[in-house]
């Protein structure tokens, strides 16, 4: 029997270098590389901001000018150290004939410039709150603040000055404003001088213009009342 030769085939390992894929940690899509982050800055609009600021300033100047109408006295008060609560309480104590406004010195002076109130310039420093008095009865308009100042022990928050009839009164002269005669006192002076010797009447006529005008008005009013009473009889 013939032997059958069986051909055996062997597969040799490949000599080519096998390529291996390097495994990476899966990338989290929500974590962006630091290099890709951009700093977002808020956009400012200086033109609009300036316009708003300028509008508020003009509004403050207009408010001061409105308060100067029919104003008899303008006074500055040292505002430094005031609390909001104290300021609110102070406003409640003031009569309707006065107005209290907080405004920067520069804006107030802009409203006063070119007017009789311009002599208020010495007060344009530090922090002030402004008191506008719309009555001829100056002492009674000032007194509420004096009472408040004593009650709250605000010795440092004194008047920094005032303008009355175009004249500036410093803190050391404020007593003159607080002791001005009332309308009733002026009327009494006039009526008394009319019944007194001529020298007393001359003294009355030499009084400041404001007092003289009020005296004459009082006398005219008295004559009108007497005439009306006579006609009614």
Short mmCIF file of C-alpha atoms in Angstrom, two decimals:
data_model
loop_
_atom_site.label_atom_id
_atom_site.label_comp_id
_atom_site.label_asym_id
_atom_site.label_seq_id
_atom_site.Cartn_x
_atom_site.Cartn_y
_atom_site.Cartn_z
CA UNK A 1 0.00 0.00 0.00
CA UNK A 2 1.35 3.28 -0.96
CA UNK A 3 1.79 5.82 1.76
CA UNK A 4 -0.07 8.94 1.10
CA UNK A 5 1.93 12.05 1.87
CA UNK A 6 -0.07 14.67 3.56
CA UNK A 7 1.12 18.15 2.97
CA UNK A 8 1.04 20.13 6.13
CA UNK A 9 0.82 23.92 5.88
CA UNK A 10 1.84 26.23 8.65
CA UNK A 11 0.79 29.87 8.95
CA UNK A 12 3.63 31.92 10.27
CA UNK A 13 2.93 34.91 12.42
CA UNK A 14 2.88 38.13 10.52
CA UNK A 15 5.98 40.17 10.82
CA UNK A 16 4.04 43.42 10.45
CA UNK A 17 3.82 45.56 13.54
CA UNK A 18 0.36 45.51 14.89
CA UNK A 19 -1.18 48.90 15.57
CA UNK A 20 -2.81 49.45 18.91
CA UNK A 21 -5.40 52.18 19.53
CA UNK A 22 -4.69 54.19 22.63
CA UNK A 23 -7.74 54.41 24.83
CA UNK A 24 -8.75 57.88 26.01
CA UNK A 25 -11.10 58.89 28.83
CA UNK A 26 -14.44 59.78 27.30
CA UNK A 27 -14.80 63.52 26.81
CA UNK A 28 -17.57 65.17 28.80
CA UNK A 29 -19.33 67.44 26.33
CA UNK A 30 -20.37 69.74 29.17
CA UNK A 31 -16.81 70.41 30.24
CA UNK A 32 -15.27 72.77 27.76
CA UNK A 33 -11.51 73.14 27.60
CA UNK A 34 -10.29 76.06 29.63
CA UNK A 35 -8.77 77.60 26.57
CA UNK A 36 -12.17 77.89 24.95
CA UNK A 37 -13.73 79.88 27.78
CA UNK A 38 -14.21 83.51 27.02
CA UNK A 39 -14.61 86.20 29.58
CA UNK A 40 -17.90 87.89 29.09
CA UNK A 41 -17.88 91.51 30.09
CA UNK A 42 -20.90 93.63 30.58
CA UNK A 43 -21.26 96.28 28.00
CA UNK A 44 -21.54 99.78 29.37
CA UNK A 45 -23.22 102.56 27.51
CA UNK A 46 -21.54 105.77 28.74
CA UNK A 47 -23.60 107.97 26.49
CA UNK A 48 -26.92 106.79 27.92
CA UNK A 49 -25.63 106.84 31.51
CA UNK A 50 -24.34 110.36 31.09
CA UNK A 51 -27.64 111.46 29.64
CA UNK A 52 -29.57 110.05 32.61
CA UNK A 53 -27.17 111.65 35.09
CA UNK A 54 -27.36 115.00 33.29
CA UNK A 55 -31.15 114.81 33.32
CA UNK A 56 -31.24 114.24 37.08
CA UNK A 57 -28.90 117.16 37.66
CA UNK A 58 -31.05 119.46 35.57
CA UNK A 59 -34.12 118.28 37.47
CA UNK A 60 -32.46 119.15 40.79
CA UNK A 61 -31.52 122.62 39.53
CA UNK A 62 -35.09 123.20 38.35
CA UNK A 63 -36.44 122.10 41.75
CA UNK A 64 -34.21 124.59 43.54
CA UNK A 65 -35.29 127.38 41.20
CA UNK A 66 -38.94 126.57 41.85
CA UNK A 67 -38.35 126.79 45.60
CA UNK A 68 -36.75 130.22 45.18
CA UNK A 69 -40.04 131.60 43.91
CA UNK A 70 -41.75 133.54 46.71
CA UNK A 71 -38.88 132.58 48.98
CA UNK A 72 -38.01 135.00 51.80
CA UNK A 73 -35.04 133.17 53.29
CA UNK A 74 -32.68 130.40 52.19
CA UNK A 75 -30.57 128.69 54.84
CA UNK A 76 -27.98 125.94 54.82
CA UNK A 77 -27.76 123.33 57.58
CA UNK A 78 -24.78 121.04 58.20
CA UNK A 79 -26.06 117.66 57.03
CA UNK A 80 -23.06 115.50 57.97
CA UNK A 81 -23.97 112.80 60.48
CA UNK A 82 -27.72 113.01 59.97
CA UNK A 83 -29.47 109.65 59.91
CA UNK A 84 -32.32 108.90 57.53
CA UNK A 85 -34.68 108.54 60.48
CA UNK A 86 -33.68 111.90 61.91
CA UNK A 87 -34.15 113.56 58.55
CA UNK A 88 -37.64 112.09 58.19
CA UNK A 89 -38.57 113.22 61.69
CA UNK A 90 -37.25 116.70 61.00
CA UNK A 91 -39.38 117.08 57.90
CA UNK A 92 -42.49 116.24 59.92
CA UNK A 93 -41.76 118.99 62.43
CA UNK A 94 -41.46 121.76 59.84
CA UNK A 95 -44.41 123.99 58.95
CA UNK A 96 -45.92 123.97 55.46
CA UNK A 97 -44.28 127.31 54.74
CA UNK A 98 -40.82 125.72 54.67
CA UNK A 99 -39.24 123.16 52.40
CA UNK A 100 -36.20 120.99 53.13
CA UNK A 101 -34.11 119.75 50.19
CA UNK A 102 -30.93 117.67 50.01
CA UNK A 103 -28.84 118.66 46.99
CA UNK A 104 -25.20 119.01 46.04
CA UNK A 105 -23.62 122.42 46.56
CA UNK A 106 -22.65 122.70 42.90
CA UNK A 107 -26.21 122.15 41.70
CA UNK A 108 -27.69 124.57 44.25
CA UNK A 109 -25.20 127.27 43.34
CA UNK A 110 -25.96 126.77 39.66
CA UNK A 111 -29.60 127.62 40.43
CA UNK A 112 -28.59 130.63 42.56
CA UNK A 113 -26.04 132.04 40.17
CA UNK A 114 -27.03 135.43 38.77
CA UNK A 115 -29.77 136.00 41.37
CA UNK A 116 -29.95 137.83 44.70
CA UNK A 117 -29.35 134.46 46.37
CA UNK A 118 -25.87 134.22 44.88
CA UNK A 119 -24.46 135.66 48.12
CA UNK A 120 -25.05 132.18 49.57
CA UNK A 121 -21.71 131.14 48.07
CA UNK A 122 -19.82 130.97 51.43
CA UNK A 123 -22.03 127.99 52.34
CA UNK A 124 -21.02 126.00 49.29
CA UNK A 125 -18.72 123.59 51.10
CA UNK A 126 -19.15 120.42 53.10
CA UNK A 127 -22.52 118.65 53.21
CA UNK A 128 -25.62 120.82 53.39
CA UNK A 129 -29.35 120.40 53.53
CA UNK A 130 -31.22 123.48 52.30
CA UNK A 131 -34.12 125.18 54.05
CA UNK A 132 -36.42 127.34 51.92
CA UNK A 133 -38.70 129.67 53.88
CA UNK A 134 -41.85 130.88 52.10
CA UNK A 135 -43.18 133.22 54.76
CA UNK A 136 -42.27 136.63 56.13
CA UNK A 137 -42.40 135.22 59.63
CA UNK A 138 -38.74 134.21 59.68
CA UNK A 139 -38.30 133.45 63.41
CA UNK A 140 -41.28 131.09 63.52
CA UNK A 141 -39.96 129.29 60.43
CA UNK A 142 -36.50 128.80 61.95
CA UNK A 143 -37.65 127.84 65.45
CA UNK A 144 -38.81 124.26 64.61
CA UNK A 145 -35.31 123.31 63.56
CA UNK A 146 -33.78 124.91 66.63
CA UNK A 147 -36.14 122.88 68.82
CA UNK A 148 -35.33 119.70 66.90
CA UNK A 149 -31.61 120.40 67.14
CA UNK A 150 -31.79 120.75 70.92
CA UNK A 151 -34.03 117.72 71.37
CA UNK A 152 -31.79 115.42 69.32
CA UNK A 153 -28.57 117.02 70.64
CA UNK A 154 -27.34 117.89 67.16
CA UNK A 155 -24.99 120.69 68.17
CA UNK A 156 -22.70 119.99 65.22
CA UNK A 157 -25.58 120.24 62.75
CA UNK A 158 -25.96 123.98 63.01
CA UNK A 159 -26.91 126.54 60.37
CA UNK A 160 -23.99 127.16 58.00
CA UNK A 161 -25.46 130.46 56.85
CA UNK A 162 -28.47 132.10 55.25
CA UNK A 163 -29.50 134.79 52.79
CA UNK A 164 -32.25 137.22 53.67
CA UNK A 165 -33.15 140.22 51.48
CA UNK A 166 -29.98 139.64 49.45
CA UNK A 167 -27.67 139.76 52.48
CA UNK A 168 -25.62 136.84 53.72
CA UNK A 169 -25.80 135.94 57.41
CA UNK A 170 -23.09 133.69 58.80
CA UNK A 171 -23.57 131.28 61.72
CA UNK A 172 -22.46 133.98 64.18
CA UNK A 173 -25.09 136.40 62.83
CA UNK A 174 -27.98 133.98 62.83
CA UNK A 175 -29.36 135.39 66.05
CA UNK A 176 -30.39 138.51 64.15
CA UNK A 177 -32.68 136.43 61.94
CA UNK A 178 -34.13 134.54 64.88
CA UNK A 179 -35.06 137.76 66.67
CA UNK A 180 -36.64 139.64 63.77
CA UNK A 181 -39.90 141.30 64.83
CA UNK A 182 -43.10 139.48 63.94
CA UNK A 183 -45.81 141.05 61.85
CA UNK A 184 -47.90 141.72 64.94
CA UNK A 185 -44.98 143.48 66.61
CA UNK A 186 -44.42 145.63 63.54
CA UNK A 187 -48.09 146.58 63.47
CA UNK A 188 -47.93 147.55 67.12
CA UNK A 189 -44.85 149.68 66.48
CA UNK A 190 -46.58 151.52 63.67
CA UNK A 191 -49.78 152.20 65.55
CA UNK A 192 -47.79 153.34 68.56
CA UNK A 193 -45.65 155.70 66.49
CA UNK A 194 -48.73 157.29 64.88
CA UNK A 195 -49.92 158.33 68.34
CA UNK A 196 -46.45 159.39 69.49
CA UNK A 197 -44.47 162.57 68.94
CA UNK A 198 -42.99 163.22 65.52
CA UNK A 199 -39.54 162.04 66.63
CA UNK A 200 -40.87 158.53 67.23
CA UNK A 201 -42.47 158.47 63.79
CA UNK A 202 -39.19 159.58 62.21
CA UNK A 203 -37.48 156.68 63.99
CA UNK A 204 -40.00 154.26 62.48
CA UNK A 205 -39.47 155.68 59.01
CA UNK A 206 -35.74 155.10 59.39
CA UNK A 207 -36.30 151.39 60.01
CA UNK A 208 -35.32 148.81 57.35
CA UNK A 209 -37.41 148.89 54.18
CA UNK A 210 -39.10 145.58 54.97
CA UNK A 211 -40.38 146.82 58.32
CA UNK A 212 -41.54 150.12 56.86
CA UNK A 213 -43.51 148.44 54.08
CA UNK A 214 -45.20 146.07 56.50
CA UNK A 215 -46.04 148.98 58.79
CA UNK A 216 -47.64 150.94 55.97
CA UNK A 217 -49.59 147.91 54.85
CA UNK A 218 -50.87 147.40 58.35
CA UNK A 219 -51.95 151.04 58.62
CA UNK A 220 -53.76 150.93 55.27
CA UNK A 221 -55.52 147.75 56.31
CA UNK A 222 -56.58 149.35 59.59
CA UNK A 223 -58.06 152.37 57.75
CA UNK A 224 -59.94 150.09 55.35
CA UNK A 225 -61.41 148.12 58.27
CA UNK A 226 -62.50 151.32 60.00
CA UNK A 227 -64.15 152.61 56.81
CA UNK A 228 -65.93 149.31 56.28
CA UNK A 229 -67.16 149.33 59.85
CA UNK A 230 -68.42 152.92 59.50
CA UNK A 231 -70.30 152.12 56.31
CA UNK A 232 -72.00 149.15 57.93
CA UNK A 233 -73.41 151.32 60.76
#
